[in-house]
PDB file of C-alpha atoms in Angstrom:
ATOM      1  CA  MET V   1      26.908  65.919 124.587  1.00  0.00           C
ATOM      2  CA  ALA V   2      26.844  62.658 122.922  1.00  0.00           C
ATOM      3  CA  ALA V   3      26.788  59.176 124.995  1.00  0.00           C
ATOM      4  CA  PRO V   4      30.137  57.800 125.097  1.00  0.00           C
ATOM      5  CA  ARG V   5      31.052  54.285 122.995  1.00  0.00           C
ATOM      6  CA  ALA V   6      30.895  51.313 125.040  1.00  0.00           C
ATOM      7  CA  TYR V   7      34.419  49.128 124.765  1.00  0.00           C
ATOM      8  CA  TRP V   8      32.418  45.700 125.083  1.00  0.00           C
ATOM      9  CA  LYS V   9      29.102  44.958 125.419  1.00  0.00           C
ATOM     10  CA  GLY V  10      27.932  41.492 127.090  1.00  0.00           C
ATOM     11  CA  THR V  11      26.462  40.013 130.298  1.00  0.00           C
ATOM     12  CA  LEU V  12      27.584  40.051 133.911  1.00  0.00           C
ATOM     13  CA  LYS V  13      26.951  36.385 135.243  1.00  0.00           C
ATOM     14  CA  LEU V  14      26.633  35.537 139.062  1.00  0.00           C
ATOM     15  CA  SER V  15      25.308  32.109 139.274  1.00  0.00           C
ATOM     16  CA  LEU V  16      21.413  32.059 138.048  1.00  0.00           C
ATOM     17  CA  VAL V  17      21.527  36.167 138.320  1.00  0.00           C
ATOM     18  CA  SER V  18      22.426  38.050 135.277  1.00  0.00           C
ATOM     19  CA  CYS V  19      22.304  41.341 133.253  1.00  0.00           C
ATOM     20  CA  PRO V  20      23.448  42.957 130.578  1.00  0.00           C
ATOM     21  CA  VAL V  21      26.065  45.133 130.744  1.00  0.00           C
ATOM     22  CA  ALA V  22      28.469  47.485 128.938  1.00  0.00           C
ATOM     23  CA  LEU V  23      32.091  48.603 129.777  1.00  0.00           C
ATOM     24  CA  TYR V  24      33.367  51.831 129.365  1.00  0.00           C
ATOM     25  CA  PRO V  25      37.344  52.674 129.435  1.00  0.00           C
ATOM     26  CA  ALA V  26      37.838  54.504 132.438  1.00  0.00           C
ATOM     27  CA  SER V  27      41.292  56.287 131.751  1.00  0.00           C
ATOM     28  CA  THR V  28      42.367  58.405 128.813  1.00  0.00           C
ATOM     29  CA  THR V  29      45.137  59.980 126.710  1.00  0.00           C
ATOM     30  CA  VAL V  30      43.270  62.288 124.451  1.00  0.00           C
ATOM     31  CA  GLU V  31      43.952  65.330 126.471  1.00  0.00           C
ATOM     32  CA  LYS V  32      48.085  64.647 125.926  1.00  0.00           C
ATOM     33  CA  THR V  33      49.990  66.783 123.611  1.00  0.00           C
ATOM     34  CA  ARG V  34      51.168  64.448 120.929  1.00  0.00           C
ATOM     35  CA  PHE V  35      53.885  65.306 118.165  1.00  0.00           C
ATOM     36  CA  HIS V  36      53.945  63.841 114.576  1.00  0.00           C
ATOM     37  CA  MET V  37      57.152  63.224 112.683  1.00  0.00           C
ATOM     38  CA  ILE V  38      57.201  65.463 109.753  1.00  0.00           C
ATOM     39  CA  ASN V  39      59.449  66.519 106.561  1.00  0.00           C
ATOM     40  CA  ARG V  40      61.388  69.751 107.982  1.00  0.00           C
ATOM     41  CA  GLU V  41      61.830  70.899 104.452  1.00  0.00           C
ATOM     42  CA  THR V  42      58.354  70.095 103.310  1.00  0.00           C
ATOM     43  CA  GLY V  43      56.176  70.545 106.372  1.00  0.00           C
ATOM     44  CA  ASN V  44      54.571  67.224 105.282  1.00  0.00           C
ATOM     45  CA  ARG V  45      53.565  64.446 108.024  1.00  0.00           C
ATOM     46  CA  LEU V  46      56.258  60.997 107.292  1.00  0.00           C
ATOM     47  CA  LYS V  47      54.727  57.631 107.341  1.00  0.00           C
ATOM     48  CA  GLN V  48      56.544  54.761 108.892  1.00  0.00           C
ATOM     49  CA  GLN V  49      57.760  51.843 106.645  1.00  0.00           C
ATOM     50  CA  MET V  50      58.849  48.620 107.169  1.00  0.00           C
ATOM     51  CA  VAL V  51      62.444  47.663 106.223  1.00  0.00           C
ATOM     52  CA  ASP V  52      64.307  44.272 105.713  1.00  0.00           C
ATOM     53  CA  THR V  53      67.150  44.527 108.357  1.00  0.00           C
ATOM     54  CA  GLU V  54      69.491  42.587 106.154  1.00  0.00           C
ATOM     55  CA  THR V  55      68.353  43.787 102.596  1.00  0.00           C
ATOM     56  CA  GLY V  56      67.451  47.167 103.077  1.00  0.00           C
ATOM     57  CA  ASP V  57      64.474  46.640 101.036  1.00  0.00           C
ATOM     58  CA  VAL V  58      61.041  48.160 102.096  1.00  0.00           C
ATOM     59  CA  VAL V  59      58.513  45.102 102.938  1.00  0.00           C
ATOM     60  CA  GLU V  60      54.989  45.780 101.330  1.00  0.00           C
ATOM     61  CA  GLY V  61      51.902  44.190 103.064  1.00  0.00           C
ATOM     62  CA  ASP V  62      51.265  41.218 101.198  1.00  0.00           C
ATOM     63  CA  GLN V  63      54.850  40.202 102.266  1.00  0.00           C
ATOM     64  CA  LYS V  64      54.804  40.881 106.101  1.00  0.00           C
ATOM     65  CA  GLY V  65      54.325  37.989 108.698  1.00  0.00           C
ATOM     66  CA  ARG V  66      54.895  37.309 112.063  1.00  0.00           C
ATOM     67  CA  GLY V  67      57.427  35.190 113.398  1.00  0.00           C
ATOM     68  CA  TYR V  68      58.786  33.801 117.048  1.00  0.00           C
ATOM     69  CA  GLU V  69      62.676  33.926 117.592  1.00  0.00           C
ATOM     70  CA  VAL V  70      63.831  30.522 118.350  1.00  0.00           C
ATOM     71  CA  THR V  71      67.173  31.506 118.676  1.00  0.00           C
ATOM     72  CA  LYS V  72      69.656  34.163 117.878  1.00  0.00           C
ATOM     73  CA  GLY V  73      68.313  35.355 114.236  1.00  0.00           C
ATOM     74  CA  LYS V  74      66.304  32.399 113.522  1.00  0.00           C
ATOM     75  CA  TYR V  75      62.425  32.829 113.579  1.00  0.00           C
ATOM     76  CA  VAL V  76      59.567  30.385 113.376  1.00  0.00           C
ATOM     77  CA  GLU V  77      56.800  31.789 111.233  1.00  0.00           C
ATOM     78  CA  ILE V  78      53.153  31.561 112.548  1.00  0.00           C
ATOM     79  CA  GLU V  79      50.597  31.926 109.878  1.00  0.00           C
ATOM     80  CA  LYS V  80      47.060  33.863 110.684  1.00  0.00           C
ATOM     81  CA  ASP V  81      45.120  30.927 110.837  1.00  0.00           C
ATOM     82  CA  GLU V  82      47.372  29.180 113.040  1.00  0.00           C
ATOM     83  CA  LEU V  83      47.008  32.113 115.501  1.00  0.00           C
ATOM     84  CA  ASP V  84      43.384  32.270 115.067  1.00  0.00           C
ATOM     85  CA  ALA V  85      43.046  28.438 116.596  1.00  0.00           C
ATOM     86  CA  VAL V  86      44.497  29.527 119.726  1.00  0.00           C
ATOM     87  CA  GLN V  87      42.661  32.494 120.077  1.00  0.00           C
ATOM     88  CA  ILE V  88      39.689  32.545 122.261  1.00  0.00           C
ATOM     89  CA  GLU V  89      36.286  33.567 120.957  1.00  0.00           C
ATOM     90  CA  SER V  90      34.554  35.891 123.183  1.00  0.00           C
ATOM     91  CA  ASN V  91      31.178  34.679 124.352  1.00  0.00           C
ATOM     92  CA  HIS V  92      30.234  38.231 125.656  1.00  0.00           C
ATOM     93  CA  THR V  93      29.762  36.977 129.467  1.00  0.00           C
ATOM     94  CA  ILE V  94      31.692  38.103 132.646  1.00  0.00           C
ATOM     95  CA  ASP V  95      31.481  34.981 134.399  1.00  0.00           C
ATOM     96  CA  ILE V  96      32.244  35.614 138.037  1.00  0.00           C
ATOM     97  CA  ASP V  97      34.433  32.954 139.706  1.00  0.00           C
ATOM     98  CA  SER V  98      34.694  34.352 143.339  1.00  0.00           C
ATOM     99  CA  PHE V  99      34.702  37.221 145.884  1.00  0.00           C
ATOM    100  CA  VAL V 100      37.541  37.823 147.753  1.00  0.00           C
ATOM    101  CA  PRO V 101      38.615  40.717 150.334  1.00  0.00           C
ATOM    102  CA  GLU V 102      39.582  44.172 148.693  1.00  0.00           C
ATOM    103  CA  GLY V 103      42.448  44.616 150.750  1.00  0.00           C
ATOM    104  CA  GLU V 104      43.704  41.011 149.750  1.00  0.00           C
ATOM    105  CA  ILE V 105      44.470  42.221 145.918  1.00  0.00           C
ATOM    106  CA  ASP V 106      48.306  43.199 145.237  1.00  0.00           C
ATOM    107  CA  LYS V 107      47.850  46.417 143.438  1.00  0.00           C
ATOM    108  CA  ARG V 108      50.599  45.342 141.356  1.00  0.00           C
ATOM    109  CA  TYR V 109      48.653  43.232 139.352  1.00  0.00           C
ATOM    110  CA  LEU V 110      46.018  46.030 138.284  1.00  0.00           C
ATOM    111  CA  ASP V 111      46.057  47.031 134.889  1.00  0.00           C
ATOM    112  CA  HIS V 112      43.301  48.726 132.708  1.00  0.00           C
ATOM    113  CA  PRO V 113      40.561  50.374 134.626  1.00  0.00           C
ATOM    114  CA  TYR V 114      37.111  50.328 133.239  1.00  0.00           C
ATOM    115  CA  TYR V 115      33.211  51.459 133.805  1.00  0.00           C
ATOM    116  CA  ILE V 116      30.735  48.785 134.282  1.00  0.00           C
ATOM    117  CA  SER V 117      27.197  50.037 133.814  1.00  0.00           C
ATOM    118  CA  PRO V 118      23.852  48.438 132.973  1.00  0.00           C
ATOM    119  CA  ASP V 119      23.087  48.136 129.345  1.00  0.00           C
ATOM    120  CA  GLY V 120      19.583  49.188 129.073  1.00  0.00           C
ATOM    121  CA  LYS V 121      16.586  49.156 131.543  1.00  0.00           C
ATOM    122  CA  ALA V 122      15.952  45.310 131.481  1.00  0.00           C
ATOM    123  CA  GLY V 123      18.767  44.357 134.118  1.00  0.00           C
ATOM    124  CA  VAL V 124      18.776  47.082 136.331  1.00  0.00           C
ATOM    125  CA  ASP V 125      17.513  45.455 139.131  1.00  0.00           C
ATOM    126  CA  ALA V 126      19.944  42.509 138.671  1.00  0.00           C
ATOM    127  CA  PHE V 127      23.046  45.238 138.418  1.00  0.00           C
ATOM    128  CA  ALA V 128      21.909  47.006 142.005  1.00  0.00           C
ATOM    129  CA  VAL V 129      21.437  43.543 143.140  1.00  0.00           C
ATOM    130  CA  ILE V 130      24.902  42.421 142.711  1.00  0.00           C
ATOM    131  CA  ARG V 131      26.863  45.760 143.393  1.00  0.00           C
ATOM    132  CA  ASP V 132      24.585  46.075 146.709  1.00  0.00           C
ATOM    133  CA  ALA V 133      25.585  42.800 147.776  1.00  0.00           C
ATOM    134  CA  MET V 134      29.349  43.313 147.278  1.00  0.00           C
ATOM    135  CA  LYS V 135      28.935  46.429 148.927  1.00  0.00           C
ATOM    136  CA  ASP V 136      27.710  45.079 152.093  1.00  0.00           C
ATOM    137  CA  GLN V 137      30.088  42.496 152.275  1.00  0.00           C
ATOM    138  CA  ASP V 138      32.798  44.769 151.309  1.00  0.00           C
ATOM    139  CA  ARG V 139      34.259  42.505 148.722  1.00  0.00           C
ATOM    140  CA  VAL V 140      35.498  42.180 144.979  1.00  0.00           C
ATOM    141  CA  ALA V 141      34.421  39.760 142.429  1.00  0.00           C
ATOM    142  CA  LEU V 142      36.902  38.111 140.546  1.00  0.00           C
ATOM    143  CA  ALA V 143      35.834  37.085 137.297  1.00  0.00           C
ATOM    144  CA  ARG V 144      36.508  36.088 133.668  1.00  0.00           C
ATOM    145  CA  ILE V 145      35.993  37.865 130.083  1.00  0.00           C
ATOM    146  CA  VAL V 146      37.851  38.199 126.597  1.00  0.00           C
ATOM    147  CA  LEU V 147      38.744  41.359 125.327  1.00  0.00           C
ATOM    148  CA  THR V 148      40.763  41.651 122.253  1.00  0.00           C
ATOM    149  CA  ASN V 149      40.681  38.054 121.474  1.00  0.00           C
ATOM    150  CA  ARG V 150      42.417  37.281 124.876  1.00  0.00           C
ATOM    151  CA  GLU V 151      40.924  36.304 128.446  1.00  0.00           C
ATOM    152  CA  HIS V 152      41.540  38.309 131.241  1.00  0.00           C
ATOM    153  CA  VAL V 153      40.929  38.125 134.835  1.00  0.00           C
ATOM    154  CA  ILE V 154      38.967  41.111 136.017  1.00  0.00           C
ATOM    155  CA  ALA V 155      38.359  42.761 139.383  1.00  0.00           C
ATOM    156  CA  ILE V 156      34.512  43.885 139.948  1.00  0.00           C
ATOM    157  CA  GLU V 157      33.863  46.169 142.548  1.00  0.00           C
ATOM    158  CA  PRO V 158      30.780  48.746 143.457  1.00  0.00           C
ATOM    159  CA  LEU V 159      31.679  52.385 142.549  1.00  0.00           C
ATOM    160  CA  ASP V 160      28.930  55.229 142.733  1.00  0.00           C
ATOM    161  CA  LYS V 161      25.694  53.789 141.147  1.00  0.00           C
ATOM    162  CA  GLY V 162      27.859  51.705 138.936  1.00  0.00           C
ATOM    163  CA  MET V 163      30.818  49.116 139.064  1.00  0.00           C
ATOM    164  CA  LEU V 164      34.611  49.614 138.415  1.00  0.00           C
ATOM    165  CA  GLY V 165      35.997  46.618 136.640  1.00  0.00           C
ATOM    166  CA  THR V 166      39.727  46.716 136.424  1.00  0.00           C
ATOM    167  CA  THR V 167      41.686  44.102 134.204  1.00  0.00           C
ATOM    168  CA  LEU V 168      44.408  41.857 136.432  1.00  0.00           C
ATOM    169  CA  ARG V 169      48.235  40.925 135.108  1.00  0.00           C
ATOM    170  CA  TYR V 170      48.899  37.276 135.141  1.00  0.00           C
ATOM    171  CA  PRO V 171      51.460  36.320 138.030  1.00  0.00           C
ATOM    172  CA  TYR V 172      54.206  35.666 134.784  1.00  0.00           C
ATOM    173  CA  GLU V 173      53.528  39.652 133.657  1.00  0.00           C
ATOM    174  CA  VAL V 174      54.846  40.600 137.538  1.00  0.00           C
ATOM    175  CA  ARG V 175      58.645  40.906 138.145  1.00  0.00           C
ATOM    176  CA  ASP V 176      59.692  39.599 141.394  1.00  0.00           C
ATOM    177  CA  ALA V 177      60.304  42.007 143.861  1.00  0.00           C
ATOM    178  CA  GLY V 178      63.165  40.046 145.429  1.00  0.00           C
ATOM    179  CA  ASP V 179      65.655  40.597 142.721  1.00  0.00           C
ATOM    180  CA  TYR V 180      65.212  44.254 143.812  1.00  0.00           C
ATOM    181  CA  PHE V 181      64.887  44.110 147.240  1.00  0.00           C
ATOM    182  CA  ASP V 182      67.176  41.356 148.278  1.00  0.00           C
ATOM    183  CA  ASP V 183      70.403  43.314 148.222  1.00  0.00           C
ATOM    184  CA  ILE V 184      68.756  46.251 150.434  1.00  0.00           C
ATOM    185  CA  LYS V 185      70.960  46.424 153.596  1.00  0.00           C
ATOM    186  CA  SER V 186      68.454  46.575 156.969  1.00  0.00           C
ATOM    187  CA  PRO V 187      70.294  49.123 158.969  1.00  0.00           C
ATOM    188  CA  LYS V 188      69.532  49.827 162.702  1.00  0.00           C
ATOM    189  CA  VAL V 189      67.218  52.379 162.908  1.00  0.00           C
ATOM    190  CA  THR V 190      66.235  53.773 166.760  1.00  0.00           C
ATOM    191  CA  LYS V 191      63.057  54.119 167.790  1.00  0.00           C
ATOM    192  CA  ASP V 192      63.413  57.833 168.285  1.00  0.00           C
ATOM    193  CA  MET V 193      64.529  58.228 164.624  1.00  0.00           C
ATOM    194  CA  VAL V 194      61.411  56.613 163.506  1.00  0.00           C
ATOM    195  CA  GLU V 195      59.092  58.576 166.011  1.00  0.00           C
ATOM    196  CA  PHE V 196      61.037  61.602 164.693  1.00  0.00           C
ATOM    197  CA  ALA V 197      60.062  60.568 160.640  1.00  0.00           C
ATOM    198  CA  GLY V 198      56.872  60.250 162.162  1.00  0.00           C
ATOM    199  CA  HIS V 199      56.278  63.667 163.491  1.00  0.00           C
ATOM    200  CA  ILE V 200      57.478  64.818 159.311  1.00  0.00           C
ATOM    201  CA  LEU V 201      54.744  62.751 157.987  1.00  0.00           C
ATOM    202  CA  ASP V 202      52.050  63.856 160.498  1.00  0.00           C
ATOM    203  CA  SER V 203      52.896  67.094 159.294  1.00  0.00           C
ATOM    204  CA  LYS V 204      52.493  66.506 155.657  1.00  0.00           C
ATOM    205  CA  ALA V 205      49.459  64.231 156.618  1.00  0.00           C
ATOM    206  CA  ALA V 206      46.746  64.961 153.724  1.00  0.00           C
ATOM    207  CA  HIS V 207      43.560  62.926 152.041  1.00  0.00           C
ATOM    208  CA  PHE V 208      43.837  61.673 148.418  1.00  0.00           C
ATOM    209  CA  ASP V 209      42.632  64.169 146.128  1.00  0.00           C
ATOM    210  CA  PRO V 210      43.564  63.438 142.367  1.00  0.00           C
ATOM    211  CA  SER V 211      42.417  66.986 141.239  1.00  0.00           C
ATOM    212  CA  LYS V 212      45.465  68.402 143.013  1.00  0.00           C
ATOM    213  CA  PHE V 213      47.664  66.643 140.616  1.00  0.00           C
ATOM    214  CA  LYS V 214      48.943  69.076 138.081  1.00  0.00           C
ATOM    215  CA  ASP V 215      50.984  67.877 135.011  1.00  0.00           C
ATOM    216  CA  GLU V 216      53.748  71.002 134.860  1.00  0.00           C
ATOM    217  CA  TYR V 217      55.115  69.348 131.944  1.00  0.00           C
ATOM    218  CA  GLU V 218      51.980  69.047 129.843  1.00  0.00           C
ATOM    219  CA  THR V 219      51.104  72.586 130.585  1.00  0.00           C
ATOM    220  CA  ALA V 220      54.428  73.810 129.573  1.00  0.00           C
ATOM    221  CA  LEU V 221      54.246  71.855 126.373  1.00  0.00           C
ATOM    222  CA  LYS V 222      50.518  73.450 125.478  1.00  0.00           C
ATOM    223  CA  ALA V 223      52.089  76.872 126.213  1.00  0.00           C
ATOM    224  CA  LEU V 224      55.270  76.114 123.979  1.00  0.00           C
ATOM    225  CA  VAL V 225      52.965  75.079 120.973  1.00  0.00           C
ATOM    226  CA  ARG V 226      50.609  78.181 121.393  1.00  0.00           C
ATOM    227  CA  ARG V 227      53.872  80.394 121.467  1.00  0.00           C
ATOM    228  CA  LYS V 228      55.288  78.735 118.140  1.00  0.00           C
ATOM    229  CA  ALA V 229      52.213  78.465 116.355  1.00  0.00           C
ATOM    230  CA  ALA V 230      51.574  82.575 117.356  1.00  0.00           C
ATOM    231  CA  GLY V 231      55.554  83.038 115.880  1.00  0.00           C
ATOM    232  CA  LYS V 232      56.559  84.210 119.291  1.00  0.00           C
ATOM    233  CA  PRO V 233      60.502  83.408 120.226  1.00  0.00           C
ATOM    234  CA  ILE V 234      60.873  80.315 122.526  1.00  0.00           C
ATOM    235  CA  LYS V 235      63.614  80.851 125.260  1.00  0.00           C
ATOM    236  CA  ALA V 236      64.904  78.260 126.897  1.00  0.00           C
ATOM    237  CA  ALA V 237      63.883  78.156 131.159  1.00  0.00           C
ATOM    238  CA  ALA V 238      66.946  79.062 133.323  1.00  0.00           C
ATOM    239  CA  ARG V 239      67.473  75.575 134.764  1.00  0.00           C
ATOM    240  CA  GLU V 240      67.740  75.280 138.511  1.00  0.00           C
ATOM    241  CA  GLU V 241      71.146  74.628 139.877  1.00  0.00           C
ATOM    242  CA  LYS V 242      71.004  71.395 141.921  1.00  0.00           C
ATOM    243  CA  PRO V 243      72.807  71.395 145.491  1.00  0.00           C
ATOM    244  CA  SER V 244      76.070  69.813 145.235  1.00  0.00           C
ATOM    245  CA  ASN V 245      75.639  68.576 148.575  1.00  0.00           C
ATOM    246  CA  VAL V 246      73.704  65.521 149.018  1.00  0.00           C
ATOM    247  CA  VAL V 247      71.985  65.200 152.407  1.00  0.00           C
ATOM    248  CA  ASN V 248      71.711  61.752 153.724  1.00  0.00           C
ATOM    249  CA  LEU V 249      68.141  61.336 154.980  1.00  0.00           C
ATOM    250  CA  MET V 250      69.766  59.357 158.182  1.00  0.00           C
ATOM    251  CA  ASP V 251      72.263  62.205 158.819  1.00  0.00           C
ATOM    252  CA  ALA V 252      69.168  64.594 158.514  1.00  0.00           C
ATOM    253  CA  LEU V 253      67.196  62.860 160.868  1.00  0.00           C
ATOM    254  CA  LYS V 254      70.384  62.324 163.497  1.00  0.00           C
ATOM    255  CA  GLN V 255      70.867  65.777 163.245  1.00  0.00           C
ATOM    256  CA  SER V 256      67.174  66.805 163.771  1.00  0.00           C
ATOM    257  CA  LEU V 257      67.053  64.468 167.218  1.00  0.00           C
ATOM    258  CA  LYS V 258      70.450  65.770 168.275  1.00  0.00           C
ATOM    259  CA  ASP V 259      69.303  69.541 167.714  1.00  0.00           C
ATOM    260  CA  ARG V 260      66.026  68.395 169.757  1.00  0.00           C
ATOM    261  CA  LYS V 261      67.560  66.859 172.372  1.00  0.00           C
ATOM    262  CA  GLY V 262      69.871  69.578 172.899  1.00  0.00           C
ATOM    263  CA  GLY V 263      67.184  72.329 172.821  1.00  0.00           C
ATOM    264  CA  ALA V 264      65.583  70.438 175.415  1.00  0.00           C
ATOM    265  CA  ARG V 265      68.742  69.565 177.632  1.00  0.00           C
ATOM    266  CA  ARG V 266      69.133  73.810 177.472  1.00  0.00           C
ATOM    267  CA  SER V 267      65.554  74.368 178.098  1.00  0.00           C
ATOM    268  CA  ARG V 268      65.792  72.007 181.505  1.00  0.00           C
ATOM    269  CA  SER V 269      69.252  73.653 182.543  1.00  0.00           C
ATOM    270  CA  SER V 270      67.366  77.477 182.030  1.00  0.00           C
ATOM    271  CA  ALA V 271      65.005  76.320 184.043  1.00  0.00           C
ATOM    272  CA  ARG V 272      67.038  75.019 187.046  1.00  0.00           C
ATOM    273  CA  ARG V 273      69.339  77.957 186.739  1.00  0.00           C
ATOM    274  CA  PRO V 274      67.187  80.664 188.272  1.00  0.00           C
ATOM    275  CA  ALA V 275      66.673  78.462 191.407  1.00  0.00           C
ATOM    276  CA  ALA V 276      70.525  77.865 191.737  1.00  0.00           C
ATOM    277  CA  HIS V 277      71.049  81.458 190.974  1.00  0.00           C
ATOM    278  CA  ARG V 278      68.366  82.630 193.784  1.00  0.00           C
ATOM    279  CA  ALA V 279      70.192  80.200 196.145  1.00  0.00           C
ATOM    280  CA  ALA V 280      73.773  81.223 195.578  1.00  0.00           C
ATOM    281  CA  LYS V 281      72.518  85.106 196.374  1.00  0.00           C
ATOM    282  CA  LYS V 282      70.586  83.948 199.332  1.00  0.00           C
ATOM    283  CA  ALA V 283      74.048  82.416 200.854  1.00  0.00           C
ATOM    284  CA  HIS V 284      76.004  85.410 200.213  1.00  0.00           C
ATOM    285  CA  ARG V 285      73.182  88.061 201.161  1.00  0.00           C
ATOM    286  CA  PRO V 286      73.998  88.645 204.919  1.00  0.00           C
ATOM    287  CA  SER V 287      71.077  88.108 207.445  1.00  0.00           C
ATOM    288  CA  ALA V 288      69.034  90.806 208.852  1.00  0.00           C
ATOM    289  CA  ARG V 289      70.404  89.509 212.060  1.00  0.00           C
ATOM    290  CA  SER V 290      74.244  89.906 211.150  1.00  0.00           C
ATOM    291  CA  ARG V 291      73.386  93.484 209.923  1.00  0.00           C
ATOM    292  CA  LYS V 292      71.744  94.369 213.013  1.00  0.00           C
ATOM    293  CA  ALA V 293      74.543  93.292 215.431  1.00  0.00           C
ATOM    294  CA  GLY V 294      77.022  94.691 213.061  1.00  0.00           C
TER     295      GLY V 294
END
């Protein structure tokens, strides 16, 4: 198997300690089923063309430009050399600025993951020192890196014998949660209901195991393509009927609590009943002395 091709190569730098490293994308979409647009009459693949929205004319490569919409339908054109003037040239260095506790990184900021490994034998010792120091202190490095002409903040942490680098979104790329959560009501939830819901959570407790993730849609797509390529008929699977009655979670919890309390009361009642029954029978039973006297 050929060695994976590095996406980026450069130097990881911590103060006076530095080592050559390579970045590799940690995620891939290669295995996903993809479709191409084709001409149904000829079976040939189609290609996309840029068309002027007003004239309908096809625009060739030398006529294409970049424009920023300043007002509705009005664009300011940005030339390539003007764009190049603001692009950041990569110095191929990952500059570590600080180390933060791993738990402080808001998951909404996590973007693209990369594997980081030493590039050659020369920097293995320095790489191991930086990795193990982070591992000992349970810290994550925040650094800057230039990828595709843009500077990114990247969070670096130990992973097995290497490191995991995850580019982070900037604050302007993360939507304000308040826009979505402010209108959520705050119902009065009893302690019993929370505890009962906790029992449900406990019954489904597990450990994170991505090997159990199954992409059912992808599996069905691959099966569809195989059957179609083999000339076999394609039949639509019968859709499951959705339940007409939507059960409210709170109502379900209340009913479950009611049933549980009712069951507990019945248990206590049945536990008391035999004693009371025996006492009643004893009261109505004639004593031995009475029987003798009679």
